[in-house]
Every structure is written in structure tokens, then in C-alpha cells.
Amino acid sequence: MLERKLKFEGLTFALLTISDRSYRGERDDLSGPELKVFVEKNGGRVVETAVLPDEKEAIRQKLMELCDGDESPEIVLTTGGTGLSPRDVTPEATLEVVEKEVPGLAEAMRAESLKKTPMAMLSRAVCGVRNQTLIVNLPGSRRGALENLEVVAPVLGHAVEVIRGKISDCRQSAHLHHRHQGEKKP
Amino acid sequence: MLERKLKFEGLTFALLTISDRSYRGERDDLSGPELKVFVEKNGGRVVETAVLPDEKEAIRQKLMELCDGDESPEIVLTTGGTGLSPRDVTPEATLEVVEKEVPGLAEAMRAESLKKTPMAMLSRAVCGVRNQTLIVNLPGSRRGALENLEVVAPVLGHAVEVIRGKISDCRQSAHLHHRHQGEKKP
Amino acid sequence: MLERKLKFEGLTFALLTISDRSYRGERDDLSGPELKVFVEKNGGRVVETAVLPDEKEAIRQKLMELCDGDESPEIVLTTGGTGLSPRDVTPEATLEVVEKEVPGLAEAMRAESLKKTPMAMLSRAVCGVRNQTLIVNLPGSRRGALENLEVVAPVLGHAVEVIRGKISDCRQSAHLHHRHQGEKKP
């Protein structure tokens, strides 16, 4: 495991804002830019941002384009479209493109948010891997998106290393992980 | 968000008891009537109750009939058939009819029940949306059904408003929700 | 419910180690033997052990062979292949063979492991029932496998009784379970 001074050092991200109103220019996209600031502040590199409507096919196509390209980002964060509104289809689009679901990421985000509001039960966020890219659905609200990203942030670097085959052996990585953790503790 | 003095004020429910023995009249349906009392005590209106056998096709048909009609209830609660017995097929029937799963509701019910008994791990309850109706699987035991319903009760009204398009904007609803909560606290 | 002095008394297990390197003889299988010791120490009987490569088709075939035979074990524990590496396909193989998923077992294992390390979010373990056998995916590391098995251990005996139809009635079993628990407490 590479030593990282910052959580996202060396990681590449694409950020997708999914919102009909932002797509039509009826509302500023607040979550996307705020995620960008957070990612960059933590050493990550944002290689693409886009605003999409709440259309399953459009989301699906964009996710495939991002994950299947030669220069695919290591992580795609989506914000928006994870609720129960008839137009909310981000989880369905994500489920259609991922080859492997990673349910623990979504469970952990919901469990942590649940400590703050029971409404967290209603997030239908899905996380998974397509090709060599990890896709993480975040809620549409600025605060919700950032809070959820903070929950999974500690494991994203490790997840990417395993997905990209830089670590092939989970026992080895667990060992390194624990040493690494040990060094960081006071 | 409508002001609600009671948790379920203005909400309409259908209650399905799923049990071979109750269907054959070999055992009284205890959970169904107790759910009815609880729902009505909290201001909800029960528009239909039924007892079904543990048959996937019968459950599937009934769920579709309820959710696809002109006067569909806002919420369908099922009780029974969520365990590991060969006859338990409520989750499978539910998965076949929902258009959107809402995994956080089932996760929250299990996580809360787990504080009381490790057996909570074995509930396979599924929650999701079909058309404009939220379907929530509850366990078959009276106590389990009520305890699980209490876990999701605080978010059902909001869920229904979003599903029915009375709130299209999650940011707005979050705002209203928090104001609403603030007003209720002492 | 049978009185059990030991957690796994009377239960039969098959243990599958899933690891390319152990299969090729490049690394000793440590988790499999350690699981065997733990199961036997707790009164369980290990009727089969095997080491498989990280190949979905091989895992799928072995799971079906175990679950569909006349002398099927009551429980199959797998260790390995639950992570995000391109070769990790144990959850996908398991999902293809189970007739009923039991998501609460996997959720509980992750939630408990999360108290020790955030990396627990990345376990994609799946649990479910095929025919009359419960399949439980455990992580590949020795410590992870044992810790996760301890989380679900208290419910495995009850799960098997329900799956095998020795208890048909969840209300009855809940009653017995609570009496049973009461007797064990000081």
C-alpha cells in the first residue's frame, strides 16, 4: 500500500451530478462543485465532471463510457437520484452497469447517516465495480453527499489498489493496512 | 410536508397476513389485527386486510392488484413468510413486483431488532416501491411485526409524499423535515 | 429446538477454501484448517473440505454438488474470494446458486467487523439457502473468517432447523428460542 499523506492522494475521480433541474439550468449544481473541492482538498484529482438528467439510459451510458475508456477514472462519484421520487433512477442505472456490487459501502453510509436522521433509511444508494472503476452513489443534498463520502473515504484508496490489481492478496494488504494504521496513530 | 399530529395521519394502508395456517383457519391471525390497531391508533386508515397462504404466485398477484389499482393504498404491510422455512416466499414475491428496492428500510429493521435478538439476522424482509405504493415486509410474529413497524414508522409519511410526487425535491424536503423535527422537540 | 451444550452440536459442515494460490499449492491454506478446528471444538462435524481456485464456474459446480446431494451438509462455509480483486468471484457464484438470499447474515457480519476496521465495508460476502443447505461466505483471512463466523454462530443451529423443516412455525420457534436463552443465562 502506498503511503498517503492525504486520503485521496493519487486517486482519480469523475463526478456526476444527476438532477433534472440542474441539467435544465433551473437550479445551480451545488453538490458537484462541493464534492470537487472536498476531493481536491484531500489530494484527489477530478478528471471529469458532468451534469445529467434523471434518465436511466443517460446515466447508464455515461457510466459505461467513463468505466470502459482507456483512461477510466479510478472512482466515479454520483450525487442525486437515489431517493423514492418517480424520477429517481440512479441506483437502477448503477445496478445495470456494475459487474460486482459492493453492498457494504452502501450499508455503512446508511448506518452512519441513520445516527443523524431516520430519513437515511430512504437512500437507495448502490456501490459497485465496473471494469477497473469503483462507482459510488451519493445522495443529492450537499450535506448528505459530503457526509456519505466521508464514511467511505478511508477505504477508497485500498479498494482502488485491489480493483486495479496492485494488491492481489488480501492477507498481504490486511497486514500492510494494519501496519499503516499503526503508524498513523499517535 | 404536511403537519402530522400522529405518525400515520392521512396515510392509507393495506395489511396482508401471509401464513398457511391462518389461511386454512388452523390458527388465528394475531399479527394482522394487531397491526391494524397500531396503524389506526397512529392516525392511519386501513383500507384492506387479507390473509394469504405462503404461495409466491398468490402473494405476487395480490401485491400487483393492490398497487396497480386506481385506489391503491399508499403503503402495503405484509406480515409473515420472511424466514428460512421452505414455505417462506414473501421476500421473493415482493422482489418480483417492486420496481425500486429500498434496502435501507430492511437494513434498519434488522439492525434495530439485532439489538434484542441475534435471530433478527434471519429475517429476509424486502421493502420497495411498485407504482405509487410502498411495500414493507414485516416478520410473522406479533411482537416482531410491531417492533419492526415502529423502526420505519418515522419515515413512512415522508416516503409516501416523495413516491406520490407531492415533494419532488429532496433538498426542499430535507429542509422542511428538519424544521418539522425542530418544532416537535421540547 | 434441541438443547445444545455446544454451539454447533449435531450440525454438519462442508468447508471450501477459495484461493488461486492455495489451489496451486503456492500458499498453505490456513483459514480452512482453522475453521475446521473451530467448528469441531464447538461440536460440529466437518464432512467435507476442499480447496478451489477463484473460478466462478468451479465454485458454482461445487456448491451445487454439495447442496443437491443426498447427504448434503447442513451448512457450507466458504473462505476467500469475497473482495474486490478481479479474480474475486465467490459472491457471484453464491448468488447464482442460492434460491433464497439471507441478507441479514452478511449485513451483521459486516456491521460487526466494521467496529474493528473500516475495511469491513469491502467484504462482498453473500449468504443464502440452496435446497436444504445454508451457504455462508466468509473472508479469506484467518482472523476475518473466524471473527465473521463467530458473529453468525448463535443463529446457525436455529437456521438449519427451520431450513430442514424441524420447526415449521416461527412463532413456536421464537417461543422456544426465548425459553432456551433464558435457561442459559445465569
XYZ file of N, CA and C in Angstrom, chain A residues 99-165:
201
model
N -20.419 -4.863 -12.445
C -20.191 -6.300 -12.571
C -20.173 -6.949 -11.186
N -19.749 -6.170 -10.206
C -19.722 -6.644 -8.825
C -20.318 -5.576 -7.939
N -21.338 -5.935 -7.165
C -21.836 -4.989 -6.189
C -20.940 -5.015 -4.955
N -20.823 -3.881 -4.278
C -20.101 -3.820 -3.008
C -21.089 -3.298 -1.966
N -21.981 -4.178 -1.476
C -23.095 -3.719 -0.641
C -22.660 -3.077 0.661
N -21.500 -3.473 1.165
C -21.045 -2.954 2.453
C -20.809 -1.449 2.443
N -20.420 -0.894 1.299
C -20.213 0.550 1.235
C -21.540 1.286 1.440
N -22.576 0.846 0.740
C -23.884 1.489 0.864
C -24.475 1.260 2.254
N -24.311 0.038 2.784
C -24.805 -0.248 4.138
C -24.134 0.667 5.162
N -22.830 0.838 5.034
C -22.097 1.652 6.008
C -22.519 3.118 5.916
N -22.724 3.617 4.696
C -23.173 5.013 4.547
C -24.532 5.204 5.201
N -25.450 4.264 4.937
C -26.786 4.401 5.529
C -26.738 4.278 7.054
N -25.973 3.300 7.556
C -25.923 3.089 9.003
C -25.373 4.326 9.702
N -24.362 4.954 9.086
C -23.763 6.132 9.697
C -24.736 7.319 9.635
N -25.381 7.503 8.491
C -26.329 8.617 8.349
C -27.524 8.443 9.275
N -27.856 7.201 9.544
C -29.003 6.887 10.399
C -28.807 7.431 11.813
N -27.544 7.613 12.190
C -27.286 8.180 13.515
C -27.732 9.638 13.572
N -27.842 10.269 12.383
C -28.229 11.684 12.339
C -29.693 11.889 12.002
N -30.239 11.074 11.105
C -31.642 11.236 10.704
C -32.225 9.910 10.239
N -33.448 9.609 10.671
C -34.075 8.364 10.210
C -34.303 8.360 8.699
N -34.319 9.550 8.071
C -34.526 9.629 6.625
C -33.436 8.885 5.844
N -32.301 8.627 6.502
C -31.215 7.899 5.850
C -31.666 6.527 5.347
N -32.703 5.971 5.994
C -33.234 4.667 5.552
C -33.706 4.695 4.109
N -34.024 5.894 3.628
C -34.643 6.008 2.309
C -33.628 6.188 1.189
N -32.348 6.285 1.539
C -31.354 6.352 0.465
C -31.189 4.967 -0.151
N -31.326 4.920 -1.462
C -31.230 3.628 -2.144
C -29.874 3.470 -2.837
N -28.876 4.213 -2.380
C -27.552 4.216 -2.994
C -27.012 2.807 -3.222
N -26.354 2.632 -4.353
C -25.723 1.371 -4.741
C -24.246 1.655 -5.012
N -23.371 0.723 -4.658
C -21.947 0.858 -4.977
C -21.486 -0.418 -5.652
N -20.555 -0.285 -6.569
C -20.074 -1.486 -7.234
C -18.927 -1.189 -8.175
N -18.418 -2.259 -8.771
C -17.252 -2.154 -9.651
C -17.658 -2.486 -11.073
N -17.259 -1.627 -12.017
C -17.347 -1.983 -13.435
C -15.960 -1.841 -14.011
N -15.521 -2.920 -14.663
C -14.191 -2.887 -15.253
C -13.175 -2.564 -14.150
N -12.450 -1.455 -14.238
C -11.487 -1.164 -13.187
C -11.863 0.082 -12.395
N -13.161 0.384 -12.388
C -13.620 1.615 -11.736
C -14.652 1.309 -10.656
N -14.504 1.965 -9.513
C -15.476 1.840 -8.423
C -16.506 2.962 -8.553
N -17.775 2.597 -8.595
C -18.860 3.582 -8.674
C -19.525 3.682 -7.310
N -19.658 4.906 -6.810
C -20.292 5.141 -5.506
C -21.428 6.139 -5.675
N -22.650 5.730 -5.400
C -23.789 6.644 -5.395
C -23.830 7.430 -4.084
N -23.965 8.736 -4.196
C -24.149 9.583 -3.015
C -25.504 10.291 -3.134
N -26.076 10.720 -1.995
C -27.356 11.444 -2.051
C -27.203 12.772 -2.800
N -28.325 13.391 -3.085
C -28.298 14.633 -3.856
C -28.027 15.885 -3.047
N -28.325 15.866 -1.767
C -28.105 17.077 -0.964
C -26.614 17.257 -0.710
N -26.191 18.507 -0.635
C -24.773 18.790 -0.415
C -24.258 18.134 0.842
N -25.005 18.369 1.922
C -24.565 17.829 3.184
C -24.556 16.309 3.167
N -25.636 15.724 2.639
C -25.714 14.261 2.566
C -24.590 13.678 1.730
N -24.291 14.316 0.597
C -23.239 13.794 -0.285
C -21.886 13.801 0.429
N -21.567 14.922 1.059
C -20.272 15.022 1.741
C -20.193 14.078 2.937
N -21.262 14.019 3.722
C -21.251 13.141 4.897
C -21.077 11.679 4.486
N -21.748 11.288 3.426
C -21.635 9.904 2.975
C -20.254 9.618 2.400
N -19.697 10.589 1.673
C -18.356 10.386 1.121
C -17.330 10.215 2.243
N -17.517 10.976 3.312
C -16.579 10.844 4.436
C -16.624 9.450 5.051
N -17.793 8.818 5.020
C -17.915 7.469 5.600
C -17.053 6.459 4.839
N -17.082 6.536 3.512
C -16.345 5.536 2.723
C -14.922 5.973 2.389
N -14.599 7.248 2.623
C -13.289 7.790 2.248
C -12.118 6.938 2.743
N -12.156 6.429 3.983
C -10.980 5.698 4.490
C -10.644 4.418 3.720
N -11.592 3.898 2.948
C -11.308 2.623 2.272
C -11.174 2.766 0.755
N -11.380 3.965 0.223
C -11.380 4.105 -1.240
C -10.014 3.818 -1.848
N -8.949 4.300 -1.200
C -7.611 4.071 -1.733
C -7.291 2.574 -1.797
N -7.597 1.884 -0.722
C -7.354 0.434 -0.695
C -8.219 -0.283 -1.739
N -9.474 0.125 -1.827
C -10.378 -0.509 -2.796
C -9.811 -0.390 -4.207
N -9.327 0.793 -4.552
C -8.789 1.028 -5.898
C -7.554 0.163 -6.144
N -6.692 0.054 -5.143
C -5.492 -0.776 -5.314
C -5.851 -2.240 -5.593
N -6.865 -2.724 -4.914
C -7.280 -4.121 -5.134
C -7.940 -4.268 -6.509
N -8.827 -3.316 -6.828
C -9.520 -3.376 -8.126
C -8.516 -3.338 -9.282
N -7.496 -2.504 -9.156
C -6.511 -2.347 -10.236
C -5.402 -3.391 -10.169
N -5.513 -4.319 -9.192
C -4.563 -5.422 -9.152
C -3.189 -5.056 -8.633
